[in-house]
Short mmCIF file of C-alpha atoms in Angstrom, two decimals:
data_model
loop_
_atom_site.label_atom_id
_atom_site.label_comp_id
_atom_site.label_asym_id
_atom_site.label_seq_id
_atom_site.Cartn_x
_atom_site.Cartn_y
_atom_site.Cartn_z
CA MET A 16 29.67 -30.18 -27.05
CA ILE A 17 26.98 -32.11 -25.14
CA LEU A 18 27.83 -35.50 -23.77
CA PHE A 19 25.47 -37.64 -21.69
CA ASP A 20 27.26 -40.48 -19.86
CA GLN A 21 24.96 -43.05 -18.27
CA VAL A 22 22.52 -40.37 -17.13
CA SER A 23 19.48 -41.15 -15.04
CA LYS A 24 16.97 -38.66 -13.51
CA ARG A 25 14.56 -39.86 -10.88
CA TYR A 26 12.20 -37.14 -9.55
CA LYS A 27 11.06 -37.04 -5.94
CA GLY A 28 8.11 -39.40 -5.67
CA GLY A 29 9.72 -42.14 -7.61
CA ASN A 30 9.20 -42.07 -11.45
CA GLU A 31 12.29 -42.20 -13.41
CA ALA A 32 12.19 -39.57 -16.15
CA LEU A 33 15.46 -40.67 -17.88
CA SER A 34 17.39 -43.90 -17.33
CA GLN A 35 20.86 -44.66 -18.51
CA VAL A 36 20.87 -42.17 -21.26
CA ASN A 37 24.04 -42.02 -23.38
CA PHE A 38 24.58 -39.71 -26.34
CA HIS A 39 27.01 -37.24 -27.81
CA LEU A 40 26.25 -34.12 -29.75
CA HIS A 41 29.39 -32.69 -31.43
CA GLN A 42 30.22 -29.05 -31.82
CA GLY A 43 28.50 -27.41 -34.64
CA GLU A 44 26.04 -30.28 -34.89
CA MET A 45 22.06 -29.81 -34.94
CA ALA A 46 19.73 -32.49 -33.68
CA PHE A 47 16.08 -32.84 -32.90
CA LEU A 48 14.86 -34.61 -29.79
CA THR A 49 11.60 -36.42 -30.11
CA GLY A 50 9.26 -38.67 -28.35
CA HIS A 51 5.96 -39.01 -26.77
CA SER A 52 4.72 -36.70 -24.13
CA GLY A 53 6.32 -37.72 -21.01
CA ALA A 54 9.25 -39.45 -22.77
CA GLY A 55 11.78 -37.20 -20.89
CA LYS A 56 12.51 -34.56 -23.61
CA SER A 57 11.98 -31.55 -21.38
CA THR A 58 13.88 -33.32 -18.54
CA LEU A 59 16.87 -33.94 -20.84
CA LEU A 60 16.93 -30.24 -21.82
CA LYS A 61 16.60 -29.24 -18.23
CA LEU A 62 19.60 -31.28 -17.21
CA ILE A 63 21.61 -29.31 -19.99
CA ALA A 64 20.27 -26.01 -18.85
CA LEU A 65 21.06 -26.82 -15.12
CA ILE A 66 17.45 -26.46 -14.20
CA GLU A 67 17.51 -29.92 -12.89
CA ARG A 68 20.52 -32.09 -11.88
CA ALA A 69 21.15 -35.71 -12.88
CA SER A 70 20.50 -38.37 -10.17
CA THR A 71 23.19 -40.51 -11.48
CA GLY A 72 25.81 -40.25 -14.36
CA ASN A 73 27.54 -37.27 -15.83
CA VAL A 74 26.28 -34.36 -18.13
CA ILE A 75 29.29 -32.72 -19.67
CA ILE A 76 28.75 -29.44 -21.49
CA GLY A 77 31.61 -27.70 -23.25
CA GLY A 78 34.04 -29.75 -21.32
CA LYS A 79 32.46 -28.95 -17.99
CA ASN A 80 30.99 -31.66 -15.78
CA LEU A 81 27.67 -30.15 -14.61
CA ASN A 82 27.83 -32.29 -11.33
CA LYS A 83 30.69 -30.02 -10.32
CA VAL A 84 28.96 -26.74 -11.04
CA SER A 85 28.01 -24.86 -7.94
CA ARG A 86 25.07 -22.45 -7.46
CA HIS A 87 27.46 -19.57 -7.66
CA THR A 88 29.04 -20.41 -11.01
CA LEU A 89 25.76 -21.62 -12.62
CA PRO A 90 24.71 -18.21 -13.99
CA TYR A 91 28.03 -17.95 -15.94
CA LEU A 92 27.47 -21.41 -17.44
CA ARG A 93 23.88 -20.44 -18.66
CA ARG A 94 25.39 -17.42 -20.31
CA ASN A 95 27.08 -19.91 -22.79
CA MET A 96 23.65 -21.23 -23.83
CA GLY A 97 20.68 -19.70 -25.65
CA ILE A 98 17.39 -21.32 -24.30
CA ILE A 99 14.06 -20.96 -26.15
CA PHE A 100 10.71 -22.01 -24.68
CA GLN A 101 7.34 -22.96 -26.05
CA ASP A 102 5.86 -19.98 -24.19
CA TYR A 103 8.56 -17.55 -25.16
CA GLN A 104 9.23 -16.38 -21.48
CA LEU A 105 9.37 -12.68 -22.47
CA LEU A 106 9.12 -9.75 -20.16
CA TYR A 107 5.88 -8.03 -21.05
CA ASP A 108 6.54 -4.73 -19.37
CA ARG A 109 9.58 -4.13 -21.46
CA THR A 110 10.08 -3.38 -25.18
CA VAL A 111 11.33 -5.79 -27.63
CA PHE A 112 14.72 -4.06 -27.58
CA ASP A 113 14.95 -4.27 -23.73
CA ASN A 114 13.92 -7.89 -23.87
CA VAL A 115 16.65 -8.76 -26.34
CA ALA A 116 19.20 -6.55 -24.60
CA LEU A 117 18.84 -8.33 -21.22
CA PRO A 118 21.52 -11.07 -21.59
CA LEU A 119 24.02 -8.41 -22.69
CA ILE A 120 23.16 -6.12 -19.84
CA ILE A 121 23.54 -8.97 -17.41
CA SER A 122 27.11 -9.73 -18.97
CA GLY A 123 28.05 -6.09 -18.66
CA PHE A 124 28.32 -4.82 -22.11
CA SER A 125 28.47 -1.03 -22.77
CA SER A 126 25.36 0.64 -24.10
CA ARG A 127 26.94 1.15 -27.41
CA GLU A 128 27.72 -2.52 -27.84
CA VAL A 129 24.33 -3.49 -26.48
CA LYS A 130 22.65 -1.35 -29.11
CA LYS A 131 24.78 -2.73 -31.88
CA ARG A 132 24.28 -6.43 -31.05
CA VAL A 133 20.71 -6.12 -30.34
CA HIS A 134 20.13 -4.55 -33.69
CA ALA A 135 22.14 -7.33 -35.35
CA ALA A 136 20.12 -9.96 -33.59
CA LEU A 137 16.82 -8.40 -34.40
CA ASP A 138 17.77 -7.94 -37.92
CA LYS A 139 18.62 -11.76 -38.19
CA VAL A 140 15.16 -12.58 -37.05
CA GLY A 141 13.53 -9.92 -39.19
CA LEU A 142 11.85 -7.84 -36.31
CA LEU A 143 14.20 -4.74 -36.35
CA ARG A 144 11.17 -2.50 -37.10
CA PHE A 145 9.37 -3.76 -33.90
CA GLU A 146 12.17 -2.74 -31.41
CA LYS A 147 10.23 -0.18 -29.64
CA LYS A 148 7.06 -2.36 -29.58
CA TYR A 149 5.83 -4.26 -26.58
CA PRO A 150 5.82 -8.12 -27.01
CA ILE A 151 2.16 -8.24 -26.16
CA THR A 152 1.38 -6.38 -29.24
CA LEU A 153 3.15 -9.03 -31.57
CA SER A 154 1.85 -12.32 -32.89
CA GLY A 155 2.90 -15.61 -31.50
CA GLY A 156 5.42 -16.22 -34.27
CA GLU A 157 6.96 -12.81 -33.76
CA GLN A 158 7.18 -13.23 -30.12
CA GLN A 159 8.94 -16.59 -30.65
CA ARG A 160 11.37 -14.65 -32.92
CA VAL A 161 12.03 -12.12 -30.17
CA SER A 162 12.82 -14.98 -27.77
CA ILE A 163 15.16 -16.36 -30.41
CA ALA A 164 16.90 -13.03 -30.88
CA ARG A 165 17.42 -12.80 -27.13
CA ALA A 166 18.88 -16.41 -27.04
CA VAL A 167 21.45 -15.66 -29.69
CA VAL A 168 22.21 -12.01 -29.00
CA ASN A 169 25.35 -12.86 -27.03
CA LYS A 170 26.47 -15.42 -29.49
CA PRO A 171 26.30 -18.62 -27.45
CA ALA A 172 27.90 -21.88 -28.70
CA LEU A 173 24.74 -23.74 -27.81
CA LEU A 174 21.13 -23.22 -28.57
CA LEU A 175 18.47 -25.33 -26.83
CA ALA A 176 14.96 -25.02 -27.69
CA ASP A 177 11.93 -26.74 -25.88
CA GLU A 178 8.92 -27.09 -28.40
CA PRO A 179 9.67 -23.82 -30.12
CA THR A 180 6.97 -24.34 -32.51
CA GLY A 181 4.38 -25.87 -30.24
CA ASN A 182 2.05 -22.82 -30.45
CA LEU A 183 2.60 -21.94 -34.04
CA ASP A 184 1.04 -22.89 -37.40
CA PRO A 185 3.01 -25.10 -39.92
CA GLU A 186 4.11 -22.16 -42.01
CA LEU A 187 5.40 -20.07 -39.04
CA SER A 188 6.97 -23.43 -37.64
CA ARG A 189 8.91 -23.88 -40.91
CA GLU A 190 10.17 -20.22 -40.78
CA ILE A 191 11.34 -20.67 -37.16
CA MET A 192 13.18 -23.92 -38.04
CA ASN A 193 14.90 -22.28 -41.00
CA LEU A 194 16.09 -19.58 -38.48
CA PHE A 195 17.60 -22.41 -36.36
CA MET A 196 19.23 -24.03 -39.47
CA ALA A 197 20.77 -20.70 -40.45
CA PHE A 198 22.43 -20.38 -36.97
CA ASN A 199 23.59 -23.91 -37.12
CA GLN A 200 25.15 -23.00 -40.50
CA VAL A 201 27.43 -20.51 -38.89
CA GLY A 202 28.68 -23.09 -36.41
CA VAL A 203 26.18 -22.98 -33.48
CA THR A 204 25.42 -26.36 -31.93
CA VAL A 205 21.56 -26.66 -31.77
CA LEU A 206 19.32 -29.16 -29.93
CA ILE A 207 15.61 -28.85 -30.33
CA ALA A 208 12.99 -30.81 -28.51
CA THR A 209 9.82 -31.12 -30.73
CA HIS A 210 7.05 -33.71 -31.74
CA ASP A 211 6.33 -32.03 -35.06
CA ILE A 212 7.67 -35.14 -36.88
CA PRO A 213 6.39 -34.14 -40.24
CA LEU A 214 8.40 -30.95 -40.19
CA ILE A 215 11.74 -32.48 -38.94
CA ASN A 216 11.44 -35.22 -41.40
CA GLN A 217 11.91 -32.71 -44.15
CA LEU A 218 15.00 -31.11 -42.66
CA ASN A 219 17.46 -34.05 -42.87
CA LYS A 220 19.01 -33.59 -39.53
CA ARG A 221 20.01 -35.93 -36.81
CA ILE A 222 16.93 -37.23 -34.79
CA ILE A 223 17.45 -38.45 -31.22
CA GLN A 224 14.31 -40.31 -30.07
CA LEU A 225 13.32 -40.92 -26.31
CA SER A 226 10.74 -43.41 -25.18
CA HIS A 227 9.79 -43.82 -21.45
CA GLY A 228 13.06 -42.24 -20.47
CA GLN A 229 15.18 -44.42 -22.63
CA LEU A 230 17.13 -43.58 -25.71
CA LEU A 231 15.98 -45.47 -28.83
CA ALA A 232 18.72 -46.45 -31.32
CA GLU A 233 18.97 -43.66 -33.83
CA GLY A 234 17.21 -44.28 -37.14
CA GLU A 235 14.87 -46.47 -35.32
CA SER A 236 11.15 -45.52 -34.99
CA MET B 16 35.76 -40.30 -25.11
CA VAL B 17 35.31 -37.69 -22.57
CA LYS B 18 38.86 -36.50 -22.77
CA SER B 19 38.93 -36.01 -26.60
CA ASN B 20 35.71 -34.35 -26.22
CA ALA B 21 37.03 -31.81 -23.64
CA THR B 22 39.73 -30.48 -26.08
CA GLU B 23 37.01 -29.91 -28.79
CA VAL B 24 35.00 -27.90 -26.39
CA SER B 25 37.58 -25.85 -24.71
CA SER B 26 38.25 -24.23 -28.02
CA VAL B 27 34.58 -23.46 -28.23
CA GLN B 28 34.62 -21.85 -24.84
CA LEU B 29 37.38 -19.45 -25.96
CA ARG B 30 35.06 -18.08 -28.53
CA GLN B 31 32.45 -17.36 -26.17
CA LEU B 32 31.53 -13.65 -26.38
CA LYS B 33 32.68 -11.81 -23.39
CA PRO B 34 32.88 -7.96 -22.75
CA SER B 35 36.38 -6.77 -21.95
CA PHE B 36 37.36 -6.32 -18.23
CA SER B 37 37.50 -2.53 -18.44
CA SER B 38 34.09 -2.45 -20.13
CA ARG B 39 32.65 -4.56 -17.51
CA PHE B 40 34.32 -2.39 -14.64
CA LYS B 41 32.85 0.80 -16.14
CA GLU B 42 29.45 -0.86 -16.90
CA PHE B 43 29.24 -2.04 -13.40
CA PHE B 44 28.87 1.57 -12.24
CA VAL B 45 26.81 2.68 -15.03
CA ARG B 46 24.31 -0.22 -14.57
CA HIS B 47 24.24 0.52 -10.79
CA LEU B 48 23.24 4.17 -11.59
CA GLN B 49 20.70 2.87 -14.10
CA VAL B 50 19.13 0.33 -11.65
CA PHE B 51 19.29 3.10 -8.96
CA PHE B 52 16.89 5.35 -11.12
CA TYR B 53 14.99 2.41 -12.67
CA SER B 54 13.78 1.30 -9.30
CA LEU B 55 12.79 4.83 -8.53
CA GLY B 56 10.87 4.73 -11.90
CA LEU B 57 9.19 1.65 -10.84
CA LEU B 58 8.09 3.22 -7.55
CA SER B 59 6.70 6.24 -9.24
CA ARG B 60 4.59 4.00 -11.43
CA THR B 61 2.46 3.19 -8.55
CA PRO B 62 2.61 6.43 -6.60
CA PHE B 63 -0.34 5.74 -4.35
CA SER B 64 1.01 2.42 -2.92
CA THR B 65 4.47 3.82 -2.78
CA LEU B 66 3.22 6.88 -0.68
CA MET B 67 1.29 4.51 1.57
CA THR B 68 4.23 2.38 2.35
CA ALA B 69 6.52 5.31 2.68
CA SER B 70 4.13 7.04 5.17
CA ALA B 71 3.85 3.90 7.14
CA LEU B 72 7.59 4.00 7.40
CA GLY B 73 7.56 7.77 8.07
CA ILE B 74 5.11 7.46 11.03
CA ALA B 75 7.19 4.60 12.35
CA LEU B 76 10.32 6.73 12.09
CA ALA B 77 8.65 9.82 13.34
CA LEU B 78 7.50 8.63 16.62
CA PRO B 79 10.88 7.92 18.26
CA THR B 80 12.60 10.89 16.58
CA GLY B 81 9.87 13.30 17.81
CA LEU B 82 10.09 11.96 21.41
CA TYR B 83 13.93 12.15 21.16
CA VAL B 84 13.80 15.87 19.93
CA ILE B 85 11.57 16.74 22.99
CA LEU B 86 13.64 14.91 25.43
CA ASP B 87 16.87 16.37 24.01
CA HIS B 88 15.36 19.87 24.49
CA ALA B 89 14.16 18.98 28.01
CA SER B 90 17.52 17.87 29.17
CA GLN B 91 19.11 20.97 27.76
CA LEU B 92 16.53 22.98 29.59
CA SER B 93 17.15 21.19 32.87
CA GLY B 94 20.80 22.14 32.26
CA ASP B 95 20.01 25.81 32.02
CA ILE B 96 18.00 25.53 35.22
CA ASN B 97 20.80 23.69 37.01
CA SER B 98 23.04 26.64 36.39
CA ILE B 99 20.78 29.13 38.17
CA ASN B 100 20.47 27.11 41.29
CA GLN B 101 19.58 29.17 44.25
CA ILE B 102 19.63 28.42 47.99
CA SER B 103 17.19 30.03 50.33
CA LEU B 104 18.40 30.88 53.88
CA PHE B 105 15.47 31.62 56.18
CA MET B 106 16.93 33.55 59.15
CA LYS B 107 15.92 33.43 62.84
CA LYS B 108 13.53 35.93 64.09
CA GLY B 109 14.58 39.01 66.03
CA LEU B 110 17.83 39.61 64.14
CA SER B 111 18.76 43.13 63.58
CA GLU B 112 19.24 44.62 60.00
CA ALA B 113 22.87 45.25 60.79
CA ASN B 114 23.40 41.72 62.04
CA ILE B 115 21.75 40.32 58.73
CA GLN B 116 24.01 42.61 56.67
CA THR B 117 27.09 41.25 58.37
CA ILE B 118 26.06 37.71 57.48
CA LYS B 119 25.41 38.75 53.98
CA LYS B 120 28.82 40.36 53.76
CA LYS B 121 30.40 37.26 54.95
CA LEU B 122 28.70 34.99 52.61
CA GLU B 123 29.48 37.17 49.67
CA SER B 124 33.21 36.77 50.48
CA TYR B 125 32.94 32.93 49.97
CA PRO B 126 34.49 31.82 46.59
CA GLU B 127 31.66 29.47 45.82
CA ILE B 128 29.07 32.24 46.16
CA THR B 129 28.55 34.74 43.35
CA GLN B 130 25.72 36.75 44.93
CA VAL B 131 23.61 37.08 47.96
CA LYS B 132 20.24 38.83 47.90
CA HIS B 133 18.52 39.98 50.94
CA VAL B 134 14.71 40.01 51.04
CA ASN B 135 13.56 42.08 53.90
CA ARG B 136 10.77 40.63 56.00
CA ASP B 137 8.70 43.79 56.00
CA ALA B 138 9.09 44.37 52.25
CA ALA B 139 8.10 40.64 51.74
CA LEU B 140 4.90 41.21 53.78
CA GLN B 141 4.08 44.18 51.91
CA GLU B 142 4.43 42.45 48.51
CA PHE B 143 2.50 39.39 49.87
CA GLN B 144 -0.28 41.59 50.95
CA ASP B 145 -0.32 43.39 47.41
CA ASN B 146 -0.24 40.27 45.39
CA SER B 147 -1.81 37.38 47.26
CA GLY B 148 -5.28 38.84 47.82
CA PHE B 149 -5.07 37.94 51.41
CA GLY B 150 -4.20 41.61 52.18
CA ASP B 151 -6.96 42.14 54.71
CA ALA B 152 -6.49 38.71 56.53
CA LEU B 153 -2.83 39.57 56.89
CA LYS B 154 -3.52 43.02 58.39
CA ALA B 155 -5.43 41.26 61.18
CA LEU B 156 -2.07 39.70 62.25
CA LYS B 157 -0.17 41.61 64.86
CA ASP B 158 3.17 40.40 63.96
CA ASN B 159 4.86 39.92 60.59
CA PRO B 160 4.87 36.22 60.32
CA LEU B 161 7.70 36.07 57.62
CA PRO B 162 11.34 35.79 58.36
CA ASP B 163 14.16 37.64 56.60
CA LEU B 164 15.46 35.72 53.70
CA LEU B 165 18.86 35.66 52.14
CA ILE B 166 18.95 34.11 48.59
CA VAL B 167 22.43 32.64 47.82
CA TYR B 168 23.41 32.06 44.34
CA PRO B 169 26.24 29.51 44.06
CA SER B 170 28.99 30.33 41.45
CA ILE B 171 28.98 28.35 38.19
CA THR B 172 32.32 26.72 39.07
CA HIS B 173 30.84 25.39 42.29
CA ASN B 174 27.68 23.88 40.72
CA ASN B 175 27.81 20.08 40.83
CA PRO B 176 25.74 18.19 43.38
CA GLN B 177 28.73 17.43 45.82
CA GLN B 178 29.93 20.91 45.90
CA ILE B 179 26.36 22.23 46.42
CA ASN B 180 25.95 19.67 49.40
CA ALA B 181 29.25 20.82 50.91
CA LEU B 182 27.97 24.52 50.60
CA LEU B 183 24.67 23.53 52.18
CA GLY B 184 26.60 21.98 55.18
CA GLU B 185 28.55 25.24 55.63
CA LEU B 186 25.38 27.33 55.45
CA LYS B 187 23.50 25.15 58.13
CA LYS B 188 26.38 25.78 60.63
CA ILE B 189 25.66 29.43 60.54
CA LYS B 190 23.66 29.87 64.00
CA GLN B 191 21.35 32.68 62.83
CA VAL B 192 20.05 30.65 60.04
CA ALA B 193 16.73 28.88 60.98
CA LEU B 194 16.34 26.96 57.65
CA VAL B 195 18.27 26.07 54.68
CA GLN B 196 16.29 25.21 51.56
CA LEU B 197 17.55 24.10 48.18
CA ASP B 198 14.88 23.29 45.67
CA ILE B 199 16.97 20.55 44.18
CA GLN B 200 14.56 17.61 44.74
CA TRP B 201 12.23 18.58 41.91
CA LEU B 202 15.36 18.69 39.74
CA GLN B 203 16.41 15.22 40.82
CA ARG B 204 12.92 14.02 39.97
CA LEU B 205 13.02 15.75 36.57
CA TYR B 206 16.24 14.04 35.87
CA ALA B 207 14.81 10.73 37.01
CA ILE B 208 11.84 11.22 34.66
CA LEU B 209 14.11 12.25 31.82
CA HIS B 210 16.13 9.16 32.34
CA ILE B 211 13.03 6.98 32.14
CA GLY B 212 12.09 9.01 29.05
CA GLN B 213 15.39 8.23 27.41
CA ARG B 214 15.07 4.53 28.02
CA GLY B 215 11.56 4.73 26.73
CA VAL B 216 12.77 6.38 23.40
CA LEU B 217 15.38 3.61 23.15
CA ILE B 218 12.75 0.94 23.51
CA ILE B 219 10.29 2.61 21.14
CA GLY B 220 13.01 3.34 18.75
CA PHE B 221 14.24 -0.25 18.74
CA LEU B 222 10.63 -1.59 18.27
CA LEU B 223 9.71 0.82 15.54
CA ALA B 224 13.12 0.17 13.67
CA LEU B 225 12.02 -3.48 13.75
CA GLY B 226 8.70 -2.39 12.51
CA VAL B 227 10.35 -0.46 9.72
CA LEU B 228 12.31 -3.54 8.79
CA LEU B 229 9.20 -5.66 8.71
CA ILE B 230 7.16 -3.10 6.58
CA VAL B 231 10.11 -2.88 4.07
CA GLY B 232 10.54 -6.70 4.19
CA ASN B 233 6.99 -7.32 3.46
CA THR B 234 6.72 -4.78 0.66
CA ILE B 235 9.91 -6.21 -0.93
CA ARG B 236 8.39 -9.72 -0.61
CA LEU B 237 5.34 -8.64 -2.43
CA ALA B 238 7.39 -6.99 -5.08
CA ILE B 239 9.41 -10.13 -5.61
CA GLU B 240 6.22 -12.26 -5.81
CA ASN B 241 4.84 -9.84 -8.36
CA ARG B 242 7.81 -10.19 -10.48
CA ARG B 243 8.34 -13.91 -10.15
CA SER B 244 8.20 -14.74 -13.88
CA GLU B 245 10.74 -11.93 -14.47
CA ILE B 246 13.09 -13.30 -11.98
CA VAL B 247 12.85 -16.74 -13.53
CA VAL B 248 13.64 -15.33 -16.93
CA MET B 249 16.72 -13.48 -15.33
CA LYS B 250 17.90 -16.64 -13.91
CA LEU B 251 17.56 -18.64 -17.10
CA ILE B 252 19.54 -16.22 -19.14
CA GLY B 253 22.41 -16.19 -16.71
CA GLY B 254 21.56 -13.47 -14.22
CA THR B 255 23.57 -13.75 -11.11
CA ASN B 256 21.95 -13.32 -7.72
CA SER B 257 23.49 -10.03 -7.03
CA PHE B 258 22.25 -8.80 -10.47
CA ILE B 259 18.69 -9.95 -9.61
CA ARG B 260 18.94 -8.62 -6.09
CA ARG B 261 19.99 -5.21 -7.06
CA PRO B 262 16.79 -3.47 -8.05
CA PHE B 263 14.97 -4.83 -4.83
CA LEU B 264 17.83 -3.42 -2.66
CA TYR B 265 17.57 -0.11 -4.33
CA THR B 266 13.83 -0.17 -3.85
CA GLY B 267 14.37 -0.70 -0.17
CA PHE B 268 16.71 2.06 -0.23
CA TRP B 269 14.20 4.53 -1.75
CA TYR B 270 11.50 3.44 0.64
CA GLY B 271 13.87 4.18 3.51
CA LEU B 272 14.81 7.59 2.06
CA LEU B 273 11.13 8.62 1.33
CA GLY B 274 10.11 7.29 4.78
CA SER B 275 12.75 9.46 6.52
CA PHE B 276 11.78 12.58 4.48
CA ILE B 277 8.12 12.04 5.50
CA ALA B 278 9.26 11.52 9.17
CA ILE B 279 11.27 14.72 9.10
CA LEU B 280 8.14 16.54 7.65
CA LEU B 281 5.83 15.02 10.39
CA VAL B 282 8.23 15.92 13.17
CA ASN B 283 8.71 19.51 12.08
CA ILE B 284 5.10 19.92 11.52
CA SER B 285 4.35 18.61 15.08
CA LEU B 286 7.08 20.93 16.49
CA ILE B 287 5.44 23.91 14.80
CA ILE B 288 2.14 23.08 16.17
CA ILE B 289 3.47 22.77 19.73
CA ASN B 290 5.61 25.76 19.68
CA ASP B 291 2.99 28.33 19.98
CA PRO B 292 1.21 26.95 23.06
CA LEU B 293 4.64 26.14 24.54
CA ALA B 294 5.92 29.74 24.16
CA HIS B 295 2.64 30.84 25.72
CA LEU B 296 3.13 28.45 28.67
CA SER B 297 6.67 29.63 28.92
CA SER B 298 5.56 33.38 28.93
CA LEU B 299 3.36 32.48 32.01
CA TYR B 300 6.45 31.33 33.82
CA ASP B 301 8.25 34.53 32.84
CA SER B 302 10.69 32.62 30.87
CA ASN B 303 11.74 32.15 27.15
CA LEU B 304 13.49 28.87 27.86
CA PHE B 305 10.76 26.75 26.45
CA SER B 306 11.11 26.83 22.80
CA LEU B 307 11.65 23.57 20.69
CA GLY B 308 12.42 25.28 17.23
CA LEU B 309 12.65 22.86 14.32
CA MET B 310 14.71 19.68 14.10
CA GLY B 311 18.48 20.27 13.96
CA VAL B 312 20.70 19.37 11.01
CA ASN B 313 22.45 16.60 13.02
CA ILE B 314 19.41 14.63 13.94
CA SER B 315 17.91 15.12 10.52
CA ALA B 316 21.02 13.63 8.98
CA THR B 317 21.03 10.71 11.42
CA LEU B 318 17.43 10.05 10.67
CA LEU B 319 18.00 9.96 6.84
CA LEU B 320 20.87 7.66 7.32
CA SER B 321 19.23 5.25 9.55
CA GLY B 322 16.20 5.31 7.47
CA CYS B 323 18.08 4.40 4.32
CA PHE B 324 20.03 1.83 6.21
CA LEU B 325 16.94 0.17 7.64
CA GLY B 326 15.33 0.17 4.09
CA LEU B 327 18.35 -1.51 2.66
CA LEU B 328 18.59 -4.03 5.51
CA GLY B 329 14.93 -4.87 5.28
CA ALA B 330 15.18 -5.29 1.56
CA ARG B 331 18.27 -7.51 1.91
CA LEU B 332 16.72 -9.71 4.48
CA ALA B 333 13.58 -10.31 2.40
CA VAL B 334 15.52 -10.70 -0.83
CA GLY B 335 17.84 -13.24 0.80
CA LYS B 336 15.01 -15.19 2.10
CA HIS B 337 12.50 -15.20 -0.89
CA LEU B 338 14.86 -15.13 -3.92
CA LYS B 339 16.27 -18.53 -3.26
CA ASP B 340 12.81 -20.10 -3.59
CA ILE B 341 12.42 -18.88 -7.04
CA GLU B 342 14.06 -21.11 -9.50
CA PRO B 343 13.10 -22.00 -13.11
CA LYS B 344 11.14 -25.29 -13.43
#
């Protein structure tokens, strides 16, 4: 599903955020991406989401080499991924329903389909009763669940999350991780960047560690 | 490794959730309609600033339109005057009444002349004494200083400048005629002024159209800036450029439409204000030619169309320039 082949990323100004990274995340797999601040976790996710491009090497997502993706086809590729952020990235002038509906509207679903799927997604994250509320009136954990609903509403094969529990207390964090586990159980490939080591140690999933832009052998610490 | 992986994933891609073609086709129009009204809704949320911008556009559009309307009327007016050209023949002194009548008859037989009017020199003097206020001064004169006058009206079919000039040549050959006078110079001057006016309207229209583009462009640039985070989110969840562009384009369209309506309102109000004094002036000239009326349907429609077009174009230019700069980081 995700294949990194000798990938390096050097930002303008010289510092190398990733160097010679190789890894393979299979379809249906779930993994955590950890490492100290500045280890390159966010850069790695940005390469997958096409927010940044690799300086050298190949990133292959769903069989597509991202080096060959043009600006024009980039949006269609992003529709295959659900992306979740530490700061939720919700639109605060729209209701919960409208926020979650956005990916479906972009893809051109009919209003009836949109309603059905948004309700299903909100039901999965347990927020169906909040559909007419505005995100600002919700707690942090609830807002993050809205953003997860938005990420999964068009049933992407791949879920990416960058510090999804960064702003949440341990109990809420655990709830959010359980949601990701549930999606993984129905076949979605999940990659989560986090430094909540105690939490992920309980979950018994693959852990990919980065240090100074390089991949540590798995199982090492 | 890459190859074996590719087969694994292509099966994943087939499972990717996509709406059917017919659904996307139908939704395309439904969404357009929704965005069309959604952008109007956004504008109505900030009625004051919307009205300010639309008024600026309205004034910019009203100026060239108003000038055009006035010029348009003026050139129609000069057309009317043109068709009632008249040529004055001042006769030599000492001609008998019968002599003048013969010339009059002869002129009336010309195909290029519809009518000839004789103003008798005695009658003219009498009228002048009655009306000019120089009555007593004129009585002191021994002789009537005024000549007999024949007023010649060319026919409508012989009305263009060359034909009039040919006729003038003919009339000058008549030996009893002292002076042929055609008041065509002021008409030529009026035409020249109108011509300059038309060029002026073109220049002002061009500059103010540019102004409209800049106003709309700047307004849209601010709207894009205000909604930067929204645009980033749209791009992150796979919104195409055309999808993100759409509400801004419609916003530009609405501004153009509102601005045009305001311009039509402004021009018509101005015409109403001018009409009364103009009618008065006109009555002083014993004429009812000077009347502007309201804007015609054609020019109103043209104004609406060009307003909407300029709004769309301004928005498109601004969006094309500024949307590229906003990328998720």
